[in-house]
CSV table of C-alpha atoms and ligand atoms in Angstrom, one decimal:
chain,number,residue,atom,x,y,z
A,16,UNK,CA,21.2,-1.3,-10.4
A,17,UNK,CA,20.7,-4.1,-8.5
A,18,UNK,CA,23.6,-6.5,-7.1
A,19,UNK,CA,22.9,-10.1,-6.6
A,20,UNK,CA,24.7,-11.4,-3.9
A,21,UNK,CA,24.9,-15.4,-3.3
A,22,UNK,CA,22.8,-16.6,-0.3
A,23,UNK,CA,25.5,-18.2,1.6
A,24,UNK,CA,28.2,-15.4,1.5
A,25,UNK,CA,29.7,-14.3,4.4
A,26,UNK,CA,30.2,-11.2,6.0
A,27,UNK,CA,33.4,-10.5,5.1
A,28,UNK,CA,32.2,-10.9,1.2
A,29,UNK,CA,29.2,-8.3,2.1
A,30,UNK,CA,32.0,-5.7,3.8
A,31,UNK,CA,34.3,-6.1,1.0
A,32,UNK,CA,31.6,-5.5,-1.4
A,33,UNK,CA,30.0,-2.4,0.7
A,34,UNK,CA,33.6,-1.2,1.2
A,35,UNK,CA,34.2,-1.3,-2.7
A,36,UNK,CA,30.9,0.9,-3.3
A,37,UNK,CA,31.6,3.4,-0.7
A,38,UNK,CA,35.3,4.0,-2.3
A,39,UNK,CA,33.5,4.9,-5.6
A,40,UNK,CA,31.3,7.4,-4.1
A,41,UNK,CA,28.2,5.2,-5.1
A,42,UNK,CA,25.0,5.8,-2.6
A,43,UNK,CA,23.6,2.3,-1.8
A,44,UNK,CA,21.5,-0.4,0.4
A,45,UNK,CA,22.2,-3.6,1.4
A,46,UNK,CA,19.0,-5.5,2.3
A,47,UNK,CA,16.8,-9.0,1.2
A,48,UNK,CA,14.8,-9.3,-1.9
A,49,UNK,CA,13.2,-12.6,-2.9
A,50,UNK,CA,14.7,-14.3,0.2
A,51,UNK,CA,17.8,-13.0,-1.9
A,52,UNK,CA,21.0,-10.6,-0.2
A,53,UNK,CA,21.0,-7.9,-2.5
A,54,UNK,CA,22.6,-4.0,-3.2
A,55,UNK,CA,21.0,-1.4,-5.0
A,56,UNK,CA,22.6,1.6,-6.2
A,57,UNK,CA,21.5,4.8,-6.8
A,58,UNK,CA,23.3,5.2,-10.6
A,59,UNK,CA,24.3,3.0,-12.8
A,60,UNK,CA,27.5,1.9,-12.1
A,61,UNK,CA,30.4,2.4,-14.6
A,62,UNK,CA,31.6,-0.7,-16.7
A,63,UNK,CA,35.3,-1.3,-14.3
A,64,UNK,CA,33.5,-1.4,-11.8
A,65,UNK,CA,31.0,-3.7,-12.5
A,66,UNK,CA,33.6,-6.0,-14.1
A,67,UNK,CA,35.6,-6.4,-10.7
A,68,UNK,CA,32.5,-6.9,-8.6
A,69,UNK,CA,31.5,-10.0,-10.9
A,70,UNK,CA,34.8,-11.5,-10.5
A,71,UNK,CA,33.8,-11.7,-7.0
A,72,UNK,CA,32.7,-15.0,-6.2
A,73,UNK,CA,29.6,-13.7,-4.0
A,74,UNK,CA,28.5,-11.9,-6.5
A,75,UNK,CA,26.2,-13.8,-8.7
A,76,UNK,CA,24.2,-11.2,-10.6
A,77,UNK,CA,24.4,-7.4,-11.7
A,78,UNK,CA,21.4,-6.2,-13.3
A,79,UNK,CA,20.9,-2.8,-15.1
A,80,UNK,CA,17.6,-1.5,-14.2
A,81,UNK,CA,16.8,2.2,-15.2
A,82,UNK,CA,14.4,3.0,-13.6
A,83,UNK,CA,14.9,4.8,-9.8
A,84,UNK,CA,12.6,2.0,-8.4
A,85,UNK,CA,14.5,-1.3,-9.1
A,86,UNK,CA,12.9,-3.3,-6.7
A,87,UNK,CA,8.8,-2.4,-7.6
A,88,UNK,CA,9.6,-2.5,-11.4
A,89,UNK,CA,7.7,-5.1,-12.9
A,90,UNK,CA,11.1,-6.4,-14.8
A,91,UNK,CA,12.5,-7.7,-11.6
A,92,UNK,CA,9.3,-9.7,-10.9
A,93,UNK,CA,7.1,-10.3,-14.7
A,94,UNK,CA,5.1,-12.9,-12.2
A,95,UNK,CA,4.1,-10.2,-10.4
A,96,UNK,CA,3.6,-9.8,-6.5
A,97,UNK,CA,0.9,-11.4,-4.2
A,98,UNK,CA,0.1,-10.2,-0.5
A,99,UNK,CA,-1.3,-12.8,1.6
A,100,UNK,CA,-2.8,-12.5,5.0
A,101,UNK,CA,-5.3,-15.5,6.4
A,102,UNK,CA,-8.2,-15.8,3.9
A,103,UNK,CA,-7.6,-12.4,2.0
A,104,UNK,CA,-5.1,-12.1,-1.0
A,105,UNK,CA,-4.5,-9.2,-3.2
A,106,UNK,CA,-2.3,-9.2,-6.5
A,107,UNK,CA,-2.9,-11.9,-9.6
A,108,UNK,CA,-6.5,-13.9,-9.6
A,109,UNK,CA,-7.9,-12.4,-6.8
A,110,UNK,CA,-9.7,-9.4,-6.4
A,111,UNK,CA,-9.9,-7.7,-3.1
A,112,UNK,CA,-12.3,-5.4,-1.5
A,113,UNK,CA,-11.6,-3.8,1.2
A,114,UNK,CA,-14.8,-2.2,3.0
A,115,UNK,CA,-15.7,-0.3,5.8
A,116,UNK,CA,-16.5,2.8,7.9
A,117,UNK,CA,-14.1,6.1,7.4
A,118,UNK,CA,-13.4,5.6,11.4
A,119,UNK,CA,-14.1,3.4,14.5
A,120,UNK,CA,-16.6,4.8,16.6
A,121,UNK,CA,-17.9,2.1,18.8
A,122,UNK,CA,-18.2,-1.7,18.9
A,123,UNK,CA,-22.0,-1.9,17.8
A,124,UNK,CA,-20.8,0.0,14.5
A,125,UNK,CA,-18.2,-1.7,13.7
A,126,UNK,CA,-19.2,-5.2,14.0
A,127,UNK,CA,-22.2,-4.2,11.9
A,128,UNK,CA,-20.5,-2.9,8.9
A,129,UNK,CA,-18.3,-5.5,9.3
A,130,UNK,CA,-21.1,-8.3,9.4
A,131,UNK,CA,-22.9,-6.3,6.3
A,132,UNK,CA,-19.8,-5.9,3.9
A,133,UNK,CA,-18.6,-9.7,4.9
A,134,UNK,CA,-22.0,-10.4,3.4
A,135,UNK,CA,-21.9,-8.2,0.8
A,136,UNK,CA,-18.8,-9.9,-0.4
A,137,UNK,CA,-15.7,-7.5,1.0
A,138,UNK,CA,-12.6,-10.0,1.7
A,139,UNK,CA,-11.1,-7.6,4.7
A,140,UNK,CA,-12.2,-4.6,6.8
A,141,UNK,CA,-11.3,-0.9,7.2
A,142,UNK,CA,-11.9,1.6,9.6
A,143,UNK,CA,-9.6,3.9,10.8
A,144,UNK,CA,-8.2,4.4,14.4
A,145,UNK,CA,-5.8,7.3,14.7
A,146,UNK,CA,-7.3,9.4,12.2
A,147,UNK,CA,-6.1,12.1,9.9
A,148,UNK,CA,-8.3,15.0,10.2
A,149,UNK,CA,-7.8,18.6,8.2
A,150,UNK,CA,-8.8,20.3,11.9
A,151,UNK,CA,-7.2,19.7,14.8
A,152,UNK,CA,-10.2,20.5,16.6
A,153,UNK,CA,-11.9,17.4,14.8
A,154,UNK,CA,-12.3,14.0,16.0
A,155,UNK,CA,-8.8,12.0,16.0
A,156,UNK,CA,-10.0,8.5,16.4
A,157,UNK,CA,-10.1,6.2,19.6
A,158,UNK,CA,-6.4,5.4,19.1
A,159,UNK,CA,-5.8,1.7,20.9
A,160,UNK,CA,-9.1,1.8,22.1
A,161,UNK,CA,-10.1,1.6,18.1
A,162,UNK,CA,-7.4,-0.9,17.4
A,163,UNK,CA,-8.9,-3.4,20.4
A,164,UNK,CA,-12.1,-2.8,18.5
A,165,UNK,CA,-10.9,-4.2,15.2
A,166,UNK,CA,-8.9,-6.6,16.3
A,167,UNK,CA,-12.3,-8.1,18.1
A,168,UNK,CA,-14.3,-7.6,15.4
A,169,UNK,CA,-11.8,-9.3,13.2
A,170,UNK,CA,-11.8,-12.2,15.4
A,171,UNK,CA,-15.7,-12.3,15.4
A,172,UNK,CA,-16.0,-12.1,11.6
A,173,UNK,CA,-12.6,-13.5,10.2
A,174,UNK,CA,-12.3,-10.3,8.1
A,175,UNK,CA,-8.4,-9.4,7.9
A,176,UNK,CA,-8.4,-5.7,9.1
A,177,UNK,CA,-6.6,-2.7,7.5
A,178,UNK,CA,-6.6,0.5,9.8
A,179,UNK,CA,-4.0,3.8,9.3
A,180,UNK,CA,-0.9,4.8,11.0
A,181,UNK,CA,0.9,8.5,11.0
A,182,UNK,CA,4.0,8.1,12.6
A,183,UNK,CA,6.9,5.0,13.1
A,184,UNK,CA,5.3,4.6,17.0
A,185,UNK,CA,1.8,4.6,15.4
A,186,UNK,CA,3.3,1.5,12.7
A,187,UNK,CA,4.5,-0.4,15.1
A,188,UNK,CA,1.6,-0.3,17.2
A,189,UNK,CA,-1.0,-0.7,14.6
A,190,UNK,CA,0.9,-3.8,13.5
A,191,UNK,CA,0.5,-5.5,16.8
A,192,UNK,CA,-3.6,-5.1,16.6
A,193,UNK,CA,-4.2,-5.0,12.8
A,194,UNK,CA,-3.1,-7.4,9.9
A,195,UNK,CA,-2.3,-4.3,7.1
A,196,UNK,CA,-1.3,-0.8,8.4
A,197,UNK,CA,-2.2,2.2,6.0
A,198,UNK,CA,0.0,4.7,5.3
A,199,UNK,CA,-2.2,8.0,3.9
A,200,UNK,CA,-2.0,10.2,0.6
A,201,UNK,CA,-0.7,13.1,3.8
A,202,UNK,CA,2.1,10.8,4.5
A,203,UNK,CA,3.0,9.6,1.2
A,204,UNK,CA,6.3,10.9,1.4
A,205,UNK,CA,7.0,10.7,4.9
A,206,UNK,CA,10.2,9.1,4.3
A,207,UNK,CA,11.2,7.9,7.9
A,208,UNK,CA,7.6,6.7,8.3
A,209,UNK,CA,8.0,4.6,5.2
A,210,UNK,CA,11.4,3.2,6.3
A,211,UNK,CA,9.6,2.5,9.3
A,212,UNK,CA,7.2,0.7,7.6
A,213,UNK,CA,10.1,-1.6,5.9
A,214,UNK,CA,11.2,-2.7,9.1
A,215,UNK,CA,8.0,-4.5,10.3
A,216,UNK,CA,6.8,-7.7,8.8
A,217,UNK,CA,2.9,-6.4,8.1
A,218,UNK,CA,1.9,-5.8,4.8
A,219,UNK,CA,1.8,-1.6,3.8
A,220,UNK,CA,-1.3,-0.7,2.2
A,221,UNK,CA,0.1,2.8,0.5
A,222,UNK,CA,-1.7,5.6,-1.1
A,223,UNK,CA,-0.5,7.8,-3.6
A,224,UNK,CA,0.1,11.1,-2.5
A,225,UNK,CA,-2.5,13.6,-3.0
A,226,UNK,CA,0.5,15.5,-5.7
A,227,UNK,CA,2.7,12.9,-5.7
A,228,UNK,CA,3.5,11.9,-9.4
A,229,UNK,CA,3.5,7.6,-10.7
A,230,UNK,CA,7.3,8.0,-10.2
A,231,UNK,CA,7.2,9.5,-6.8
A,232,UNK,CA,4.4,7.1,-5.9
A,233,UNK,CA,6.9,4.3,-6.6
A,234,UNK,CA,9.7,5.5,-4.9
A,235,UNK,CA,8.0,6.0,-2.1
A,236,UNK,CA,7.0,2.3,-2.1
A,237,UNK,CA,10.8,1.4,-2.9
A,238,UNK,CA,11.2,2.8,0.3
A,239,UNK,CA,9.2,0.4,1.8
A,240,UNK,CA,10.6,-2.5,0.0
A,241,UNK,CA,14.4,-1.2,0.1
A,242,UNK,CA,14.2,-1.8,3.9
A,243,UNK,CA,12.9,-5.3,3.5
A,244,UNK,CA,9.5,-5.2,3.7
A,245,UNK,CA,7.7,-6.9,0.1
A,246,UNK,CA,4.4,-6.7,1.5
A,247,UNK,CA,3.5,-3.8,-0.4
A,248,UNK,CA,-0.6,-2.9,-2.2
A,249,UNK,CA,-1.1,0.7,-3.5
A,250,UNK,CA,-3.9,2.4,-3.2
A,251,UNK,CA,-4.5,4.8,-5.7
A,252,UNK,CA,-7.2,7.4,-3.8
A,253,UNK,CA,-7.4,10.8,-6.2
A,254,UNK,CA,-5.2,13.6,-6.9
A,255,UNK,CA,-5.7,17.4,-6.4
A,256,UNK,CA,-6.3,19.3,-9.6
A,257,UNK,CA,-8.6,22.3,-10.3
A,258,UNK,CA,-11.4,20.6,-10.2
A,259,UNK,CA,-13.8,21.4,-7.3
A,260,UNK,CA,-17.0,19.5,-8.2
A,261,UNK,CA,-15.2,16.1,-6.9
A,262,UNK,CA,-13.2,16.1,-3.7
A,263,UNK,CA,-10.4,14.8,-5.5
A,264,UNK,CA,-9.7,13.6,-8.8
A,265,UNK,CA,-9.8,10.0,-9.7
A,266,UNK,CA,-6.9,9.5,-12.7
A,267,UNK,CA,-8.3,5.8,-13.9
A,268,UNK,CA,-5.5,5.7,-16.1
A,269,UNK,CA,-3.1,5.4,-12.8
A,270,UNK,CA,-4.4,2.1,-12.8
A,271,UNK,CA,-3.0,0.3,-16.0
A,272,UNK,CA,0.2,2.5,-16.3
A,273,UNK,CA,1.2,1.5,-12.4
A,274,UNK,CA,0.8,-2.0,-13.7
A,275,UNK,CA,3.0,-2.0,-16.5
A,276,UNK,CA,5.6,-0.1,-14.0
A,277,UNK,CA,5.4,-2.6,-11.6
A,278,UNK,CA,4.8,-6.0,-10.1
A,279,UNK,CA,2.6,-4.5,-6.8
A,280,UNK,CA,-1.0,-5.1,-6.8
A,281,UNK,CA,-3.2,-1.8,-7.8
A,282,UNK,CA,-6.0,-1.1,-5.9
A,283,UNK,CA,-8.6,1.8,-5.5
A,284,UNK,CA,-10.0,3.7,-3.1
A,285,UNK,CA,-12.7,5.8,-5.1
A,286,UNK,CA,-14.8,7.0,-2.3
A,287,UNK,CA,-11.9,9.8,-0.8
A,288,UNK,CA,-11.4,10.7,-4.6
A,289,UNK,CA,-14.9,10.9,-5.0
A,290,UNK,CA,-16.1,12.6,-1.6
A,291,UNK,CA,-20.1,11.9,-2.3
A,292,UNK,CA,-21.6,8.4,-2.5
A,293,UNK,CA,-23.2,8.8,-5.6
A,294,UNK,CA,-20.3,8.8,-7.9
A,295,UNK,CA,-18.7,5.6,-5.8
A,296,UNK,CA,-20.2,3.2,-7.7
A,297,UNK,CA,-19.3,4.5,-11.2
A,298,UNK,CA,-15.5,5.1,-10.0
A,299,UNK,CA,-15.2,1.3,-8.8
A,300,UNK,CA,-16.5,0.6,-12.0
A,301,UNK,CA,-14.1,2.1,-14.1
A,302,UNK,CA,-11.5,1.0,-11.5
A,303,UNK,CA,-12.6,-3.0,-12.2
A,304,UNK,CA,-12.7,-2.3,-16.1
A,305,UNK,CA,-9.5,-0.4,-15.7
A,306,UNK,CA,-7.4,-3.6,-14.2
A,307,UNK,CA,-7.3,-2.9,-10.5
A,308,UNK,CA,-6.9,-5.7,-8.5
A,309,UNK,CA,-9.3,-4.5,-6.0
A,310,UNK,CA,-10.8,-1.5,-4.2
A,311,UNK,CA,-11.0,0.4,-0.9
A,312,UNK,CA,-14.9,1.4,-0.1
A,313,UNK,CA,-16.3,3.5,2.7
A,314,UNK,CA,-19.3,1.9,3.9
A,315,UNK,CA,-21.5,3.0,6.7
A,316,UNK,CA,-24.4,1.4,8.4
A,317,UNK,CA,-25.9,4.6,9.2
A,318,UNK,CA,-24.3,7.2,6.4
A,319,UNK,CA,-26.2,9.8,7.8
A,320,UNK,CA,-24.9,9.6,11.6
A,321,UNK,CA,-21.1,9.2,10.8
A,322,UNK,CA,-18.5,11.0,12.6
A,323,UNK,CA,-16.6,11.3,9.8
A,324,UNK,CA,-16.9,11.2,6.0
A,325,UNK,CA,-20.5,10.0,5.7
A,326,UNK,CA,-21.0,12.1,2.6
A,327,UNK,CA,-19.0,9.4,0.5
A,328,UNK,CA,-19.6,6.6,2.6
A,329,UNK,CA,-22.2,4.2,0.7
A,330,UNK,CA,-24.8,2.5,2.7
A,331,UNK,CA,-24.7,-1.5,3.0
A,332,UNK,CA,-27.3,-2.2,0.4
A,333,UNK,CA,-25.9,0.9,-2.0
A,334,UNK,CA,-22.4,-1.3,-1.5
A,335,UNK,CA,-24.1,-4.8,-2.0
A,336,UNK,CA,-25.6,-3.9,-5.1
A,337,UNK,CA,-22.2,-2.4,-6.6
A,338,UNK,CA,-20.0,-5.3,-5.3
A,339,UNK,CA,-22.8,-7.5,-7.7
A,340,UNK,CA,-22.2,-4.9,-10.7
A,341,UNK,CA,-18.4,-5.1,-10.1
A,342,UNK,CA,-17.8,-9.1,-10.0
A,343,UNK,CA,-19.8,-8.9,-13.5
A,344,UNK,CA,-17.4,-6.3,-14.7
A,345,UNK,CA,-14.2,-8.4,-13.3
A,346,UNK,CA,-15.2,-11.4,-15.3
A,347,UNK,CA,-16.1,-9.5,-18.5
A,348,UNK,CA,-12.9,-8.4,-18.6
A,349,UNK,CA,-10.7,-11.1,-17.6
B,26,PEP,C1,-8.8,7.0,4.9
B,26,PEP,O1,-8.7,6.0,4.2
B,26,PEP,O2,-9.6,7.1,5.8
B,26,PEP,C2,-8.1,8.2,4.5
B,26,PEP,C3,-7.9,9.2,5.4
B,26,PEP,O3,-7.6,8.2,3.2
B,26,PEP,P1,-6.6,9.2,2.5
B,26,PEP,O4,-5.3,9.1,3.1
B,26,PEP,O5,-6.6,8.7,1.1
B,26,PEP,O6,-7.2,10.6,2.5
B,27,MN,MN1,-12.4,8.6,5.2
């Protein structure tokens, strides 16, 4: 349930308010929504209770969502949400594409993909800094030496960047260098991280965990958004199911079912759910047709030589020809 408090109220109102929750055993939080002071509770709350918070003067709304994510359901905002940063937008009329290599290596790479997928027509950058690797013998990125990187790069080209973080220290340093920190399917439920990620003022580009159900892929973004931080796009990147033959498995219907949950933009990332550059193309497809409002594309300029994930990563021409197919598919459908 959510609680609509009046903008002006005082402190005294909010206390009495909080105090009145607390007393009836009901789990809340008190933060902004809308530029609006709001509570949400974890259960609906019973009808005497309601009825002496609304005689409260402060109190201006109560509304009865049932769903366990009031704040990403799509009934709070029908307009739906829009994340802007600089030139790039994601949500309603735009569609984003977000390109790149799997992981900074150098400075020559970098600004090459970035110079290629800028002309290919990607809106914003990737490549990833402090890197989430299955061996801990593996390369773990170049850290801040990756972020400085980005950050010149972004400067040279004017692409927004989006580059991961793992832990709160990691979020709050990422969002000095980068413009949208990543939060990974492996930290999808990382619940600190995510309230981490509510307190900054960057915009969250979060992925669905790997097993994480639509439900638990929304709360996890309420998390986000519970702690004051609107600025949320998800990523839908693949789940794990028995299926070997793709490194992940790309549910297309994700797409249109998180959009009549919620008023986040939907983007996907079909290279990790993919895991070989040949089916990249086809999975974007399907993602366009399907209603996403953009993607997340490993490109390389040099497949063959990356340090990491070069198997899915499509070369620039391979990613300029599909950007071409997709923009068709956009407008067919719209
Ligand atoms: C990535 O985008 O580089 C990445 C590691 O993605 P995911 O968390 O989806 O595996
Ligand atoms: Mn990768």
């Amino acid at each position: 349930m959510i609680i609509n408090i009046r903008r002006d109220s005082p402190q005294e109102t909010l206390d009495q308010i909080a105090g009145i929750l607390e007393q009836a055993m009901v789990c809340f939080r008190f933060t902004q929504f809308g530029g609006h002071p709001v509570f949400v509770t974890d259960t609906v709350l019973d009808k005497t209770l309601c009825k002496s918070l609304s005689k409260k003067k402060s109190v201006e709304s109560i509304i009865d969502l049932p769903e366990p994510y009031p704040l990403c359901s799509l009934r709070i905002r029908p307009e739906r949400s829009t994340i802007r940063i600089r030139n790039f937008a994601v949500g309603p009329g735009s569609f984003s594409i977000i390109a790149g290599p799997c992981t900074v290596e150098s400075e020559k790479q970098v600004l090459t993909a970035a110079q290629q997928v800028k002309a290919a027509g990607a809106t914003a950058l990737r490549g990833g800094a402090f890197k989430p690797r299955s061996s801990p013998y593996a390369f773990q990125g170049l850290k801040v030496e990756g972020l400085k990187i980005l950050q010149k790069v972004s400067k040279e080209t004017g692409l927004v960047t989006v580059t991961e973080a793992m832990s709160s220290e990691e979020v709050k340093i990422v969002s000095e260098y980068a413009d949208v920190v990543q939060i990974g399917t492996r930290n999808a439920q990382n619940y600190r991280l995510l309230e981490t990620c509510g307190e900054v003022r960057v915009p969250i580009l979060l992925k669905r965990g790997y097993s994480n159900t639509l439900e638990e892929f929304l709360m996890a973004a309420e998390y986000i958004l519970s702690g004051g931080n609107e600025q949320v796009i998800l990523c839908e990147r693949g789940i794990r199911t028995f299926e070997t033959y793709v490194r992940y498995t790309l549910p297309i219907g994700a797409v249109p079912a998180l959009k009549s949950l919620t008023h986040l933009p939907v983007i996907v990332d079909p290279s990790h759910a993919a895991g070989c550059a040949e089916l990249v193309p086809s999975l974007s497809f399907a993602s366009v047709a399907a209603g996403a409002d953009g993607l997340l594309v490993e490109v390389h300029p040099d497949p063959k030589q990356a340090i990491c994930d070069g198997r899915q990563s499509l070369t620039p021409d391979e990613f300029a020809k599909m950007v071409l197919t997709c923009k068709k598919i956009r407008k067919a459908v719209e």
